[in-house]
PDB file of C-alpha atoms and ligand atoms in Angstrom:
ATOM      1  CA  MET A   1    -122.290 -81.663  58.134  1.00  0.00           C
ATOM      2  CA  ARG A   2    -121.122 -82.693  54.663  1.00  0.00           C
ATOM      3  CA  LYS A   3    -123.382 -85.741  54.596  1.00  0.00           C
ATOM      4  CA  PHE A   4    -126.232 -83.583  55.679  1.00  0.00           C
ATOM      5  CA  THR A   5    -125.537 -81.057  52.883  1.00  0.00           C
ATOM      6  CA  LEU A   6    -125.426 -83.805  50.265  1.00  0.00           C
ATOM      7  CA  ALA A   7    -128.657 -85.305  51.513  1.00  0.00           C
ATOM      8  CA  LEU A   8    -130.245 -81.897  51.438  1.00  0.00           C
ATOM      9  CA  CYS A   9    -129.029 -81.386  47.855  1.00  0.00           C
ATOM     10  CA  LEU A  10    -130.407 -84.681  46.664  1.00  0.00           C
ATOM     11  CA  SER A  11    -133.787 -84.038  48.176  1.00  0.00           C
ATOM     12  CA  LEU A  12    -134.162 -80.357  47.311  1.00  0.00           C
ATOM     13  CA  SER A  13    -131.892 -79.880  44.215  1.00  0.00           C
ATOM     14  CA  LEU A  14    -132.222 -76.161  44.696  1.00  0.00           C
ATOM     15  CA  GLY A  15    -129.317 -73.870  45.602  1.00  0.00           C
ATOM     16  CA  CYS A  16    -127.132 -76.926  46.028  1.00  0.00           C
ATOM     17  CA  ALA A  17    -124.093 -75.531  44.235  1.00  0.00           C
ATOM     18  CA  PHE A  18    -124.010 -72.657  46.663  1.00  0.00           C
ATOM     19  CA  VAL A  19    -124.460 -74.867  49.687  1.00  0.00           C
ATOM     20  CA  ALA A  20    -121.802 -77.338  48.519  1.00  0.00           C
ATOM     21  CA  SER A  21    -119.193 -74.673  47.744  1.00  0.00           C
ATOM     22  CA  ALA A  22    -119.845 -72.876  50.974  1.00  0.00           C
ATOM     23  CA  SER A  23    -119.271 -76.062  52.952  1.00  0.00           C
ATOM     24  CA  THR A  24    -116.140 -77.244  51.035  1.00  0.00           C
ATOM     25  CA  PRO A  25    -113.763 -74.277  50.680  1.00  0.00           C
ATOM     26  CA  THR A  26    -110.747 -74.749  48.353  1.00  0.00           C
ATOM     27  CA  PRO A  27    -107.238 -74.489  49.873  1.00  0.00           C
ATOM     28  CA  ASP A  28    -105.522 -71.111  49.752  1.00  0.00           C
ATOM     29  CA  GLY A  29    -103.901 -70.198  46.419  1.00  0.00           C
ATOM     30  CA  VAL A  30    -105.767 -72.734  44.338  1.00  0.00           C
ATOM     31  CA  GLY A  31    -107.838 -71.584  41.388  1.00  0.00           C
ATOM     32  CA  THR A  32    -107.524 -68.808  38.845  1.00  0.00           C
ATOM     33  CA  ASN A  33    -109.560 -66.107  37.138  1.00  0.00           C
ATOM     34  CA  ALA A  34    -109.438 -63.951  34.014  1.00  0.00           C
ATOM     35  CA  ALA A  35    -107.573 -61.138  35.746  1.00  0.00           C
ATOM     36  CA  LYS A  36    -104.829 -63.482  36.959  1.00  0.00           C
ATOM     37  CA  LEU A  37    -104.523 -65.146  33.534  1.00  0.00           C
ATOM     38  CA  ALA A  38    -104.363 -61.786  31.756  1.00  0.00           C
ATOM     39  CA  GLU A  39    -101.523 -60.488  33.918  1.00  0.00           C
ATOM     40  CA  GLN A  40     -98.343 -60.795  31.830  1.00  0.00           C
ATOM     41  CA  ALA A  41     -94.876 -59.299  32.103  1.00  0.00           C
ATOM     42  CA  PRO A  42     -93.710 -57.417  28.980  1.00  0.00           C
ATOM     43  CA  VAL A  43     -91.363 -60.195  27.873  1.00  0.00           C
ATOM     44  CA  HIS A  44     -89.933 -59.992  24.344  1.00  0.00           C
ATOM     45  CA  TRP A  45     -90.889 -63.435  23.084  1.00  0.00           C
ATOM     46  CA  VAL A  46     -89.509 -64.613  19.745  1.00  0.00           C
ATOM     47  CA  SER A  47     -89.739 -67.789  17.698  1.00  0.00           C
ATOM     48  CA  VAL A  48     -86.853 -69.506  15.916  1.00  0.00           C
ATOM     49  CA  ALA A  49     -88.480 -68.476  12.615  1.00  0.00           C
ATOM     50  CA  GLN A  50     -88.448 -64.831  13.701  1.00  0.00           C
ATOM     51  CA  ILE A  51     -84.753 -65.080  14.535  1.00  0.00           C
ATOM     52  CA  GLU A  52     -84.120 -66.627  11.123  1.00  0.00           C
ATOM     53  CA  ASN A  53     -86.065 -63.831   9.407  1.00  0.00           C
ATOM     54  CA  SER A  54     -84.104 -61.206  11.313  1.00  0.00           C
ATOM     55  CA  LEU A  55     -80.880 -62.597   9.821  1.00  0.00           C
ATOM     56  CA  VAL A  56     -81.895 -62.666   6.162  1.00  0.00           C
ATOM     57  CA  ASP A  57     -79.303 -60.786   4.066  1.00  0.00           C
ATOM     58  CA  ARG A  58     -76.772 -60.859   6.903  1.00  0.00           C
ATOM     59  CA  PRO A  59     -73.473 -62.490   5.889  1.00  0.00           C
ATOM     60  CA  PRO A  60     -72.251 -65.573   7.776  1.00  0.00           C
ATOM     61  CA  MET A  61     -71.146 -64.728  11.306  1.00  0.00           C
ATOM     62  CA  ALA A  62     -69.885 -66.312  14.505  1.00  0.00           C
ATOM     63  CA  VAL A  63     -72.623 -67.345  16.948  1.00  0.00           C
ATOM     64  CA  GLY A  64     -72.266 -68.778  20.433  1.00  0.00           C
ATOM     65  CA  PHE A  65     -74.208 -71.080  22.691  1.00  0.00           C
ATOM     66  CA  ASP A  66     -73.957 -71.820  26.385  1.00  0.00           C
ATOM     67  CA  ILE A  67     -74.163 -75.596  26.965  1.00  0.00           C
ATOM     68  CA  ASP A  68     -75.924 -76.613  30.189  1.00  0.00           C
ATOM     69  CA  ASP A  69     -79.693 -76.004  30.073  1.00  0.00           C
ATOM     70  CA  THR A  70     -79.232 -74.161  26.763  1.00  0.00           C
ATOM     71  CA  VAL A  71     -78.388 -76.903  24.254  1.00  0.00           C
ATOM     72  CA  LEU A  72     -78.264 -79.906  26.611  1.00  0.00           C
ATOM     73  CA  PHE A  73     -80.533 -80.943  29.454  1.00  0.00           C
ATOM     74  CA  SER A  74     -77.512 -82.135  31.432  1.00  0.00           C
ATOM     75  CA  SER A  75     -79.039 -82.352  34.892  1.00  0.00           C
ATOM     76  CA  PRO A  76     -78.632 -86.178  34.997  1.00  0.00           C
ATOM     77  CA  GLY A  77     -74.821 -85.822  35.125  1.00  0.00           C
ATOM     78  CA  PHE A  78     -74.946 -83.040  37.692  1.00  0.00           C
ATOM     79  CA  TRP A  79     -77.428 -85.049  39.782  1.00  0.00           C
ATOM     80  CA  ARG A  80     -75.097 -88.052  39.712  1.00  0.00           C
ATOM     81  CA  GLY A  81     -72.053 -85.901  40.443  1.00  0.00           C
ATOM     82  CA  LYS A  82     -73.607 -84.345  43.503  1.00  0.00           C
ATOM     83  CA  LYS A  83     -74.594 -87.752  44.897  1.00  0.00           C
ATOM     84  CA  MET A  84     -71.133 -89.149  44.220  1.00  0.00           C
ATOM     85  CA  PHE A  85     -68.914 -86.257  45.337  1.00  0.00           C
ATOM     86  CA  SER A  86     -70.832 -83.998  47.753  1.00  0.00           C
ATOM     87  CA  PRO A  87     -74.351 -85.167  48.629  1.00  0.00           C
ATOM     88  CA  ASP A  88     -74.864 -82.387  51.165  1.00  0.00           C
ATOM     89  CA  SER A  89     -73.450 -79.411  49.279  1.00  0.00           C
ATOM     90  CA  ASP A  90     -72.445 -77.995  45.897  1.00  0.00           C
ATOM     91  CA  GLU A  91     -68.755 -78.684  46.570  1.00  0.00           C
ATOM     92  CA  TYR A  92     -68.764 -81.181  43.714  1.00  0.00           C
ATOM     93  CA  LEU A  93     -68.808 -78.235  41.329  1.00  0.00           C
ATOM     94  CA  LYS A  94     -65.294 -77.364  42.524  1.00  0.00           C
ATOM     95  CA  ASN A  95     -64.040 -80.945  42.352  1.00  0.00           C
ATOM     96  CA  PRO A  96     -61.843 -81.720  39.310  1.00  0.00           C
ATOM     97  CA  ALA A  97     -62.834 -85.402  39.638  1.00  0.00           C
ATOM     98  CA  PHE A  98     -66.448 -84.475  38.928  1.00  0.00           C
ATOM     99  CA  TRP A  99     -65.513 -82.440  35.856  1.00  0.00           C
ATOM    100  CA  GLU A 100     -63.373 -85.317  34.570  1.00  0.00           C
ATOM    101  CA  LYS A 101     -66.524 -87.467  34.618  1.00  0.00           C
ATOM    102  CA  MET A 102     -68.864 -84.798  33.308  1.00  0.00           C
ATOM    103  CA  ASN A 103     -66.616 -83.710  30.440  1.00  0.00           C
ATOM    104  CA  ASN A 104     -65.607 -87.230  29.425  1.00  0.00           C
ATOM    105  CA  GLY A 105     -68.755 -89.217  28.935  1.00  0.00           C
ATOM    106  CA  TRP A 106     -71.580 -88.231  31.227  1.00  0.00           C
ATOM    107  CA  ASP A 107     -73.118 -86.124  28.470  1.00  0.00           C
ATOM    108  CA  GLU A 108     -74.169 -89.463  27.024  1.00  0.00           C
ATOM    109  CA  PHE A 109     -77.012 -89.013  29.546  1.00  0.00           C
ATOM    110  CA  SER A 110     -77.683 -85.398  28.558  1.00  0.00           C
ATOM    111  CA  ILE A 111     -80.743 -84.824  26.402  1.00  0.00           C
ATOM    112  CA  PRO A 112     -80.336 -82.439  23.453  1.00  0.00           C
ATOM    113  CA  LYS A 113     -82.916 -79.653  23.575  1.00  0.00           C
ATOM    114  CA  GLU A 114     -85.309 -79.350  20.647  1.00  0.00           C
ATOM    115  CA  ALA A 115     -85.069 -75.557  20.589  1.00  0.00           C
ATOM    116  CA  ALA A 116     -81.289 -75.892  20.258  1.00  0.00           C
ATOM    117  CA  ARG A 117     -81.694 -78.350  17.381  1.00  0.00           C
ATOM    118  CA  ALA A 118     -83.787 -75.821  15.473  1.00  0.00           C
ATOM    119  CA  LEU A 119     -81.419 -72.924  16.202  1.00  0.00           C
ATOM    120  CA  ILE A 120     -78.249 -74.822  15.354  1.00  0.00           C
ATOM    121  CA  ALA A 121     -79.818 -76.107  12.129  1.00  0.00           C
ATOM    122  CA  LEU A 122     -80.687 -72.567  11.075  1.00  0.00           C
ATOM    123  CA  HIS A 123     -77.172 -71.318  11.782  1.00  0.00           C
ATOM    124  CA  ILE A 124     -75.645 -74.255   9.871  1.00  0.00           C
ATOM    125  CA  LYS A 125     -77.933 -73.443   6.940  1.00  0.00           C
ATOM    126  CA  ARG A 126     -76.684 -69.846   7.019  1.00  0.00           C
ATOM    127  CA  GLY A 127     -73.062 -70.975   7.042  1.00  0.00           C
ATOM    128  CA  ASP A 128     -72.368 -69.479  10.463  1.00  0.00           C
ATOM    129  CA  SER A 129     -69.455 -70.533  12.647  1.00  0.00           C
ATOM    130  CA  ILE A 130     -70.765 -72.163  15.819  1.00  0.00           C
ATOM    131  CA  PHE A 131     -69.081 -71.784  19.203  1.00  0.00           C
ATOM    132  CA  PHE A 132     -69.986 -73.352  22.528  1.00  0.00           C
ATOM    133  CA  ILE A 133     -68.849 -71.373  25.569  1.00  0.00           C
ATOM    134  CA  THR A 134     -69.443 -73.039  28.910  1.00  0.00           C
ATOM    135  CA  GLY A 135     -68.866 -72.200  32.539  1.00  0.00           C
ATOM    136  CA  ARG A 136     -67.752 -75.790  33.098  1.00  0.00           C
ATOM    137  CA  SER A 137     -64.214 -76.274  34.386  1.00  0.00           C
ATOM    138  CA  GLN A 138     -61.584 -77.277  31.878  1.00  0.00           C
ATOM    139  CA  THR A 139     -60.258 -80.855  31.953  1.00  0.00           C
ATOM    140  CA  ALA A 140     -57.204 -82.457  30.337  1.00  0.00           C
ATOM    141  CA  THR A 141     -59.433 -84.277  27.864  1.00  0.00           C
ATOM    142  CA  GLU A 142     -63.052 -83.780  26.845  1.00  0.00           C
ATOM    143  CA  THR A 143     -65.682 -85.502  24.726  1.00  0.00           C
ATOM    144  CA  VAL A 144     -68.246 -82.698  24.966  1.00  0.00           C
ATOM    145  CA  SER A 145     -67.279 -81.246  21.567  1.00  0.00           C
ATOM    146  CA  LYS A 146     -67.755 -84.618  19.876  1.00  0.00           C
ATOM    147  CA  THR A 147     -71.049 -85.247  21.672  1.00  0.00           C
ATOM    148  CA  LEU A 148     -72.411 -81.850  20.618  1.00  0.00           C
ATOM    149  CA  GLN A 149     -71.248 -82.274  17.048  1.00  0.00           C
ATOM    150  CA  ASP A 150     -72.955 -85.679  16.879  1.00  0.00           C
ATOM    151  CA  ASP A 151     -76.125 -84.638  18.734  1.00  0.00           C
ATOM    152  CA  PHE A 152     -76.701 -81.596  16.543  1.00  0.00           C
ATOM    153  CA  LEU A 153     -75.230 -82.913  13.267  1.00  0.00           C
ATOM    154  CA  ILE A 154     -72.773 -80.028  12.956  1.00  0.00           C
ATOM    155  CA  PRO A 155     -70.485 -80.210   9.911  1.00  0.00           C
ATOM    156  CA  ALA A 156     -66.777 -79.857  10.728  1.00  0.00           C
ATOM    157  CA  ALA A 157     -66.674 -76.609   8.738  1.00  0.00           C
ATOM    158  CA  ASN A 158     -69.142 -74.947  11.133  1.00  0.00           C
ATOM    159  CA  MET A 159     -67.892 -76.499  14.387  1.00  0.00           C
ATOM    160  CA  ASN A 160     -65.403 -75.112  16.902  1.00  0.00           C
ATOM    161  CA  PRO A 161     -64.097 -77.006  19.938  1.00  0.00           C
ATOM    162  CA  VAL A 162     -65.908 -76.200  23.189  1.00  0.00           C
ATOM    163  CA  ILE A 163     -64.473 -73.244  25.100  1.00  0.00           C
ATOM    164  CA  PHE A 164     -64.295 -73.997  28.826  1.00  0.00           C
ATOM    165  CA  ALA A 165     -64.465 -70.516  30.283  1.00  0.00           C
ATOM    166  CA  GLY A 166     -64.719 -71.689  33.890  1.00  0.00           C
ATOM    167  CA  ASP A 167     -66.915 -70.071  36.472  1.00  0.00           C
ATOM    168  CA  GLN A 168     -65.116 -67.941  39.029  1.00  0.00           C
ATOM    169  CA  PRO A 169     -67.384 -65.996  41.344  1.00  0.00           C
ATOM    170  CA  GLY A 170     -67.331 -62.243  40.860  1.00  0.00           C
ATOM    171  CA  GLN A 171     -66.166 -62.320  37.276  1.00  0.00           C
ATOM    172  CA  ASN A 172     -67.879 -63.174  34.019  1.00  0.00           C
ATOM    173  CA  ASN A 173     -65.392 -65.288  32.116  1.00  0.00           C
ATOM    174  CA  LYS A 174     -67.576 -65.581  29.047  1.00  0.00           C
ATOM    175  CA  THR A 175     -67.413 -61.913  28.063  1.00  0.00           C
ATOM    176  CA  GLN A 176     -63.800 -61.920  26.888  1.00  0.00           C
ATOM    177  CA  TRP A 177     -64.318 -65.072  24.851  1.00  0.00           C
ATOM    178  CA  LEU A 178     -67.315 -63.520  23.115  1.00  0.00           C
ATOM    179  CA  VAL A 179     -65.201 -60.501  22.236  1.00  0.00           C
ATOM    180  CA  ASP A 180     -62.189 -62.566  21.141  1.00  0.00           C
ATOM    181  CA  LYS A 181     -64.268 -64.789  18.853  1.00  0.00           C
ATOM    182  CA  GLN A 182     -66.296 -61.829  17.517  1.00  0.00           C
ATOM    183  CA  ILE A 183     -69.541 -63.553  18.417  1.00  0.00           C
ATOM    184  CA  LYS A 184     -72.568 -61.654  17.175  1.00  0.00           C
ATOM    185  CA  ILE A 185     -75.352 -63.657  18.848  1.00  0.00           C
ATOM    186  CA  PHE A 186     -75.094 -65.514  22.152  1.00  0.00           C
ATOM    187  CA  TYR A 187     -77.756 -67.892  23.400  1.00  0.00           C
ATOM    188  CA  GLY A 188     -77.983 -68.878  27.061  1.00  0.00           C
ATOM    189  CA  ASP A 189     -80.304 -69.744  29.920  1.00  0.00           C
ATOM    190  CA  SER A 190     -78.564 -67.934  32.783  1.00  0.00           C
ATOM    191  CA  ASP A 191     -78.488 -64.283  33.714  1.00  0.00           C
ATOM    192  CA  ASN A 192     -74.712 -64.252  33.359  1.00  0.00           C
ATOM    193  CA  ASP A 193     -75.044 -65.455  29.750  1.00  0.00           C
ATOM    194  CA  MET A 194     -77.188 -62.419  29.047  1.00  0.00           C
ATOM    195  CA  THR A 195     -74.916 -59.969  30.864  1.00  0.00           C
ATOM    196  CA  ALA A 196     -71.825 -61.434  29.139  1.00  0.00           C
ATOM    197  CA  ALA A 197     -73.487 -61.047  25.737  1.00  0.00           C
ATOM    198  CA  LYS A 198     -74.492 -57.475  26.438  1.00  0.00           C
ATOM    199  CA  ALA A 199     -71.038 -56.598  27.792  1.00  0.00           C
ATOM    200  CA  ALA A 200     -69.520 -58.016  24.588  1.00  0.00           C
ATOM    201  CA  GLN A 201     -72.079 -56.119  22.472  1.00  0.00           C
ATOM    202  CA  ALA A 202     -73.478 -59.359  21.109  1.00  0.00           C
ATOM    203  CA  ARG A 203     -77.208 -59.943  20.648  1.00  0.00           C
ATOM    204  CA  ALA A 204     -78.387 -61.726  23.796  1.00  0.00           C
ATOM    205  CA  ILE A 205     -81.069 -64.367  23.314  1.00  0.00           C
ATOM    206  CA  ARG A 206     -82.516 -66.335  26.217  1.00  0.00           C
ATOM    207  CA  ILE A 207     -83.365 -70.031  26.208  1.00  0.00           C
ATOM    208  CA  LEU A 208     -85.690 -71.178  28.986  1.00  0.00           C
ATOM    209  CA  ARG A 209     -84.162 -73.497  31.581  1.00  0.00           C
ATOM    210  CA  ALA A 210     -86.344 -76.586  32.034  1.00  0.00           C
ATOM    211  CA  SER A 211     -88.357 -76.507  35.231  1.00  0.00           C
ATOM    212  CA  ASN A 212     -86.962 -79.893  36.296  1.00  0.00           C
ATOM    213  CA  SER A 213     -83.349 -78.751  35.958  1.00  0.00           C
ATOM    214  CA  THR A 214     -81.292 -79.404  39.079  1.00  0.00           C
ATOM    215  CA  TYR A 215     -79.910 -75.868  38.698  1.00  0.00           C
ATOM    216  CA  ARG A 216     -82.102 -73.710  40.942  1.00  0.00           C
ATOM    217  CA  PRO A 217     -83.559 -71.196  41.280  1.00  0.00           C
ATOM    218  CA  LEU A 218     -84.904 -70.784  37.772  1.00  0.00           C
ATOM    219  CA  PRO A 219     -83.822 -67.410  36.311  1.00  0.00           C
ATOM    220  CA  GLN A 220     -86.264 -64.674  35.299  1.00  0.00           C
ATOM    221  CA  ALA A 221     -86.163 -64.890  31.513  1.00  0.00           C
ATOM    222  CA  GLY A 222     -86.528 -61.498  29.831  1.00  0.00           C
ATOM    223  CA  ALA A 223     -85.350 -59.605  32.894  1.00  0.00           C
ATOM    224  CA  PHE A 224     -82.751 -57.687  30.864  1.00  0.00           C
ATOM    225  CA  GLY A 225     -85.164 -56.848  28.054  1.00  0.00           C
ATOM    226  CA  GLU A 226     -83.519 -59.574  25.959  1.00  0.00           C
ATOM    227  CA  GLU A 227     -85.363 -61.729  23.449  1.00  0.00           C
ATOM    228  CA  VAL A 228     -86.698 -64.983  24.895  1.00  0.00           C
ATOM    229  CA  ILE A 229     -87.382 -67.987  22.681  1.00  0.00           C
ATOM    230  CA  VAL A 230     -90.846 -69.471  23.008  1.00  0.00           C
ATOM    231  CA  ASN A 231     -91.147 -73.133  24.010  1.00  0.00           C
ATOM    232  CA  SER A 232     -87.395 -73.369  24.599  1.00  0.00           C
ATOM    233  CA  GLU A 233     -87.621 -75.232  27.909  1.00  0.00           C
ATOM    234  CA  TYR A 234     -87.114 -78.525  26.029  1.00  0.00           C
TER     235      TYR A 234
HETATM  236 MG1   MG B   1     -76.506 -72.739  31.234  1.00  0.00          MG
END
């Protein structure tokens, strides 16, 4: 049938586009149109420059960042940890042996995010005090603080050691830390970063989790009406 259509097209060259498309339908769900492209959720997108402008004339303050998928693309360590400690489940996330590895060197394989570089640089320029508050489990020793300070060129005067808030189900451990440290802006990729910030009356700003992160499903950025930084997936 297809050969016949092509032969017909070559010989007649009239109405061939119609004949060809009618005989070779595209698979379901493939293709787009103006209506589909125009459909957008009312997400409050912001750029790093807009955040900077919003802070002009504000005195130095404490600001906080989540770590995984916010400032570091750390999936390589989590990928390795799952294979090593619990290939068939997420049990590795409860295994202190995994956190010993992750918090003591595996961030050498974590890629700093460009959006985080720009944000941290702007807060250093403003003289803000920078906190990192993570859901990672605490370990006896850690090199994450040093790695972050080196990756993002944070002067000692602006840097605070990483706060390991832990991640117990049913409670948001980050909220109290945000209150205690009087953090005015908190950046994160996860829903619980946004809810913690709002509960602590800090300004919640979302960073996009990279689509190849091992942490699935991807959250719905902007779902709480929070600001979402453009191009922050890397
Ligand atoms: Mg995160």
